[in-house]
Coordinates of C-alpha atoms in Angstrom, one line a residue:
X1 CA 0.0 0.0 0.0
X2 CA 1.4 3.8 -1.2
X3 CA 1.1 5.9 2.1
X4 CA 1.4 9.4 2.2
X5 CA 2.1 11.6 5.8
X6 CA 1.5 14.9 5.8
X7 CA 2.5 15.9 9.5
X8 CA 4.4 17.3 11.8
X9 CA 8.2 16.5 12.3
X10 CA 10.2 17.4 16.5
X11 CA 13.1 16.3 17.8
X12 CA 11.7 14.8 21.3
X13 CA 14.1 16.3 24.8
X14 CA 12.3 13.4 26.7
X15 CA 12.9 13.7 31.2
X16 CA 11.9 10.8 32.8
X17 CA 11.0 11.1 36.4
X18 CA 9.3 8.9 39.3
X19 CA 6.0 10.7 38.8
X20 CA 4.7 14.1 36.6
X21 CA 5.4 17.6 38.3
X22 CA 2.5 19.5 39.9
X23 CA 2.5 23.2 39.0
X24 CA 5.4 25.1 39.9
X25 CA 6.9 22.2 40.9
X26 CA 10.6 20.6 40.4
X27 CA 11.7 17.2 40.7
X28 CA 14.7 15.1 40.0
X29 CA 14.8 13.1 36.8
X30 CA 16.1 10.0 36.5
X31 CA 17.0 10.0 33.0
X32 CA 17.3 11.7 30.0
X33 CA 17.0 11.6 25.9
X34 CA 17.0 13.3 22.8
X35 CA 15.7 11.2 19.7
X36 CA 13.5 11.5 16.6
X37 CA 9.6 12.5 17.3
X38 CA 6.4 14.5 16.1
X39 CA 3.3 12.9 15.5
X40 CA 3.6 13.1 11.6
X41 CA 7.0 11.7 12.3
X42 CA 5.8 9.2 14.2
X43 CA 3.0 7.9 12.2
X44 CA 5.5 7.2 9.0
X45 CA 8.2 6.0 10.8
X46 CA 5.6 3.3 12.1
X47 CA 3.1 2.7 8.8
X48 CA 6.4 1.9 7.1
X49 CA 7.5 -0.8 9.6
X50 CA 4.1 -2.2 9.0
X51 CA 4.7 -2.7 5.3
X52 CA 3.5 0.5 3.7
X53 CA 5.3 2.4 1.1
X54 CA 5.5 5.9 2.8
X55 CA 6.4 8.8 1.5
X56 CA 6.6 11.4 4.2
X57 CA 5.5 15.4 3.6
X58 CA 6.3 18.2 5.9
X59 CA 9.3 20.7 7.2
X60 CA 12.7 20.8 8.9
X61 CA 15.0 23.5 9.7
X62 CA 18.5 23.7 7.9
X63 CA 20.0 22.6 11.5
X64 CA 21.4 19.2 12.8
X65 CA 17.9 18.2 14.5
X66 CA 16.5 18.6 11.0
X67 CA 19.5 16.0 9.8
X68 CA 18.6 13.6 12.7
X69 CA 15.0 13.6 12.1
X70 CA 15.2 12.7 8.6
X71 CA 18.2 10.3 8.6
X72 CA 15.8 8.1 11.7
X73 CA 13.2 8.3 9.2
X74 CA 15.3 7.4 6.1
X75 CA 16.5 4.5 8.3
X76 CA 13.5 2.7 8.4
X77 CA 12.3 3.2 4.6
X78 CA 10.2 6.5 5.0
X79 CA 11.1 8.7 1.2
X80 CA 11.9 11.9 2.7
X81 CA 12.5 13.3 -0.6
X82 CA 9.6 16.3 -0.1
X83 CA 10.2 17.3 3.5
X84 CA 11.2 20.8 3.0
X85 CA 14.4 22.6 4.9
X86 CA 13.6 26.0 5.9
X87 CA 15.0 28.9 7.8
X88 CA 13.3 28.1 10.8
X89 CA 14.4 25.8 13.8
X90 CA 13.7 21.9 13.6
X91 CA 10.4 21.4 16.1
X92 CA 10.9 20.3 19.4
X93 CA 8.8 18.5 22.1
X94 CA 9.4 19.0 25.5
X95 CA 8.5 15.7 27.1
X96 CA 8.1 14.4 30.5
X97 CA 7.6 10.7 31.4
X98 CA 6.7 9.0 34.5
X99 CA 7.2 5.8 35.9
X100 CA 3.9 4.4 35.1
X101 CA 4.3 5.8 31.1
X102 CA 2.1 8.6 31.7
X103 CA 3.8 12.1 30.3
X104 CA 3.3 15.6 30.0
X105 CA 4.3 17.2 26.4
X106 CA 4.5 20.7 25.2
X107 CA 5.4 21.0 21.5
X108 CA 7.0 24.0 19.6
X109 CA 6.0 24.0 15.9
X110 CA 9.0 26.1 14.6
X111 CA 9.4 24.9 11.0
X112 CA 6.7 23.0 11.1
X113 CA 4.6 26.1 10.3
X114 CA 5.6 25.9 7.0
X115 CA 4.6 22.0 6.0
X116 CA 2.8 22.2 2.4
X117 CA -0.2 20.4 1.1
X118 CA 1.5 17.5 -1.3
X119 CA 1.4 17.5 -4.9
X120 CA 1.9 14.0 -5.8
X121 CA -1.5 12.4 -5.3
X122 CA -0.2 8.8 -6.3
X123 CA -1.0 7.0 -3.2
X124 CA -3.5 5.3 -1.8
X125 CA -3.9 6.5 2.1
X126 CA -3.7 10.2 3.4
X127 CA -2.9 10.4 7.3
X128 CA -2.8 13.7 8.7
X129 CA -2.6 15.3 11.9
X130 CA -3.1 18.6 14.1
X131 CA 0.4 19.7 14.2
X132 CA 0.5 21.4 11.2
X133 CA -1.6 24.5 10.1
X134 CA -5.3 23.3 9.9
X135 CA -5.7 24.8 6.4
X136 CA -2.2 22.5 5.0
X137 CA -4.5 19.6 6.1
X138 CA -7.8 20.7 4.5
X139 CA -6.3 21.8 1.0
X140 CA -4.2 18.2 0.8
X141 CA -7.7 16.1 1.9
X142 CA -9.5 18.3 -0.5
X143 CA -6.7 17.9 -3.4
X144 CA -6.6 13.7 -2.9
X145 CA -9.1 11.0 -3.6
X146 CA -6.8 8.8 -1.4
X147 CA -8.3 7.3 1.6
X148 CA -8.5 10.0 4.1
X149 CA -7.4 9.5 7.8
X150 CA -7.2 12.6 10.3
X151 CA -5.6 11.7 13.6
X152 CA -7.4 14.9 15.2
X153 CA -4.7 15.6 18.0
X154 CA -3.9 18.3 19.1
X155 CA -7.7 18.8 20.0
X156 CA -8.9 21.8 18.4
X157 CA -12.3 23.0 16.8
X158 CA -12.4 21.3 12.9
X159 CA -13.5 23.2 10.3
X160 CA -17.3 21.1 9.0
X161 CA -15.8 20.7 5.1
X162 CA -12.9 18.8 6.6
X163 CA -15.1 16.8 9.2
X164 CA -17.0 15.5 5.7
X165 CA -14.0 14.7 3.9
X166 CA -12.2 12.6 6.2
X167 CA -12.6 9.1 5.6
X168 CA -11.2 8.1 9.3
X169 CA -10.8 10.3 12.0
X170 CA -8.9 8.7 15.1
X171 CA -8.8 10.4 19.0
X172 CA -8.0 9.3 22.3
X173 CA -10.9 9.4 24.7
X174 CA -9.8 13.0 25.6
X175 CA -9.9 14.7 21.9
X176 CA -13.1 12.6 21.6
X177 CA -15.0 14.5 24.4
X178 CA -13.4 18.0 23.5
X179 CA -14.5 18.0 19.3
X180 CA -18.4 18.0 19.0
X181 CA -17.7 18.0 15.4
X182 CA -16.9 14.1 15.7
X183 CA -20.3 13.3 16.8
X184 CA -21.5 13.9 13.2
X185 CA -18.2 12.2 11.6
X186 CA -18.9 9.4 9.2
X187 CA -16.2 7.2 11.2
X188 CA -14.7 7.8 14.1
X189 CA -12.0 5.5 16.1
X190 CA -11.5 6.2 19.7
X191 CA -8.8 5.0 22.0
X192 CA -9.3 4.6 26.0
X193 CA -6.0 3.1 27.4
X194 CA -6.1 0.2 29.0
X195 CA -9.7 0.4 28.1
X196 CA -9.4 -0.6 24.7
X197 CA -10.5 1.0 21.5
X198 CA -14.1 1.7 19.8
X199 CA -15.3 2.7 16.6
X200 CA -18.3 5.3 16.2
X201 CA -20.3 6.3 12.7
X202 CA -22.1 8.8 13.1
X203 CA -22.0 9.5 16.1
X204 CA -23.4 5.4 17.5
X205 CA -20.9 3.3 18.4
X206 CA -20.7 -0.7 16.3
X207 CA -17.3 -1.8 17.3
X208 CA -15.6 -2.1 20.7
X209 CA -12.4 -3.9 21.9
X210 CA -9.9 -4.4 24.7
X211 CA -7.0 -3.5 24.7
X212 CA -3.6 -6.2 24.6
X213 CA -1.9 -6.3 28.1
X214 CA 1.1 -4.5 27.7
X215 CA 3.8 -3.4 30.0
X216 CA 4.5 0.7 29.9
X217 CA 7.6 2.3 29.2
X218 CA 6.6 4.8 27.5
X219 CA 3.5 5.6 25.9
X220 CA 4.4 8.6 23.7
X221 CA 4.7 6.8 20.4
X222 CA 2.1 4.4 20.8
X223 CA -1.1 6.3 19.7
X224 CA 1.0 7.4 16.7
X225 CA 1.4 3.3 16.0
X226 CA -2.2 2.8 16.5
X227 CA -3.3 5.2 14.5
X228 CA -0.8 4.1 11.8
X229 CA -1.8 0.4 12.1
X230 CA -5.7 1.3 12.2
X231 CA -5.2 3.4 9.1
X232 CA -3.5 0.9 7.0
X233 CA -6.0 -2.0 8.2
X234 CA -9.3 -0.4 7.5
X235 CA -8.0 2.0 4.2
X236 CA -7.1 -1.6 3.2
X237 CA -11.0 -2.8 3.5
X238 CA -10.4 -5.0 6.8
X239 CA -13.0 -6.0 9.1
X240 CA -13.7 -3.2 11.8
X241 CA -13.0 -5.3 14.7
X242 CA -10.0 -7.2 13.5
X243 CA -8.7 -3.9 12.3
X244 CA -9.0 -2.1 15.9
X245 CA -7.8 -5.7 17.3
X246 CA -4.6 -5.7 15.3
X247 CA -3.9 -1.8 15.5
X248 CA -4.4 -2.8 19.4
X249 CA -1.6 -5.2 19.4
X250 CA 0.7 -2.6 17.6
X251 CA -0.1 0.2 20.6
X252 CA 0.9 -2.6 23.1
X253 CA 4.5 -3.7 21.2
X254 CA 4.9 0.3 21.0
X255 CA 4.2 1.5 25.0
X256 CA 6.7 -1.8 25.8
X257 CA 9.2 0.4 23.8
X258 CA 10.7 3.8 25.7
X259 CA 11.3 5.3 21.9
X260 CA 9.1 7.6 20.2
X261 CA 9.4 6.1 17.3
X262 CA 9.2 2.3 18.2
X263 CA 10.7 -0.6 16.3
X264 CA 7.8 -2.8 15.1
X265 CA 7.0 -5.4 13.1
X266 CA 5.0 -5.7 10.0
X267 CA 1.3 -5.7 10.2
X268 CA 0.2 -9.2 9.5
X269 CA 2.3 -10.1 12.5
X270 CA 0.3 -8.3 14.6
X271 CA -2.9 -9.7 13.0
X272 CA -1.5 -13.2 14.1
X273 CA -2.2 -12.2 17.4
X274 CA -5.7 -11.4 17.7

């Protein structure tokens, strides 16, 4: 399958620490990392483990995070060939993680403001994400008549035309109870944790699962592997449930995994599982 990701690209500064700070707050870490991340990032890096062709659209500075985040993404297969360098800084997450995998983030777009809509169209699933100007996303969904998949994260109000045109949106619980606009979505997938996963059209719910029993590292990357995994699996005409079981099974291998960008497997492994 010919993926396209039009997203955001970060270099993560992860802290891990016994427990998340409370405002104002300082603790003392126990660790710390610098490595590839954003959720666009992310969301190639792990479709193209799974199998997928990916070809990966958006913007890094002319700096040496820029170099790093393409290089981990070249290293697993991702064509980087239209990522754009521009003046601005590489974008950067500042994570913290906690012993149970929880984590506080605050991103900083920086040249991620200045991702463009693609102009290839020969692919066959579109996964986008909130990262990235609102508009980039709506003019690439509106320009495609790939399968559309909008991981709506960052939660933020959605324009209606781009509501209509996604073909899949996928949230976490969280994003889910802060969009109205999703109750009126054709399909929605929502994440709960450990609580498993469910899939809504419009607006009534028809699938529910539970999620795989994992043990947390660090759970950062792994809604960007389940909403690669889910993309792939239903824009490829699978079975709801089996789709949200096997995307399931990805977001467990990737919490296990204290990288943002996880190593994984390919995608009929994980459907060997369920």
């Amino acid at each position: 399958m010919r993926a396209a990701v039009l997203g955001s690209i970060n270099i993560d500064l992860v802290a891990s620490a016994p427990r998340l700070p409370n405002p104002g707050e300082t603790l003392s870490g126990h660790g710390f990392r610098r490595e590839a991340g954003g959720k666009g990032a992310n969301q190639a890096s792990a479709a193209a483990q799974l199998g997928a062709e990916v070809t990966m659209f958006g913007a890094v500075g002319e700096d040496a995070d820029g170099d790093l985040a393409l290089d981990t993404l070249r290293a697993v297969g991702v064509d980087v060939a239209h990522v754009r360098r521009v003046s601005e800084p590489t974008g950067v997450a500042l994570i913290v993680t906690d012993d149970a995998g929880e984590n506080q983030i605050v991103v900083c777009a920086g040249a991620n403001a200045g991702v463009e809509a693609p102009a290839d169209r020969a692919f066959d699933v579109l996964i986008a994400q909130l990262e990235i100007p609102v508009e980039v996303v709506e003019a690439a969904f509106r320009a495609t008549d790939a399968f559309t998949v909008l991981n709506a994260s960052p939660a933020r109000d959605l324009p209606d035309a781009l509501v209509r045109r996604a073909d899949l949106i996928v949230v976490n619980e969280h994003e889910y109870a802060a969009i109205d606009a999703l109750r009126s979505a054709r399909r929605v997938v929502v994440t709960y944790g450990s609580g498993g996963s469910a899939l809504f059209e419009n607006g009534e719910r028809v699938v529910a699962v539970p999620a795989v029993a994992a043990t947390v590292v660090n759970s950062v990357g792994a809604g960007d592997a389940y909403c690669a995994a889910v993309a792939l699996g239903l824009a490829a005409g699978a079975e709801p449930r089996s789709a949200l079981l096997t995307a399931s099974a990805v977001g467990a291998a990737a919490v296990a995994d204290p990288a943002s960008q996880p190593v994984l497997h390919l995608l009929h492994d994980y459907e060997a599982m369920t």
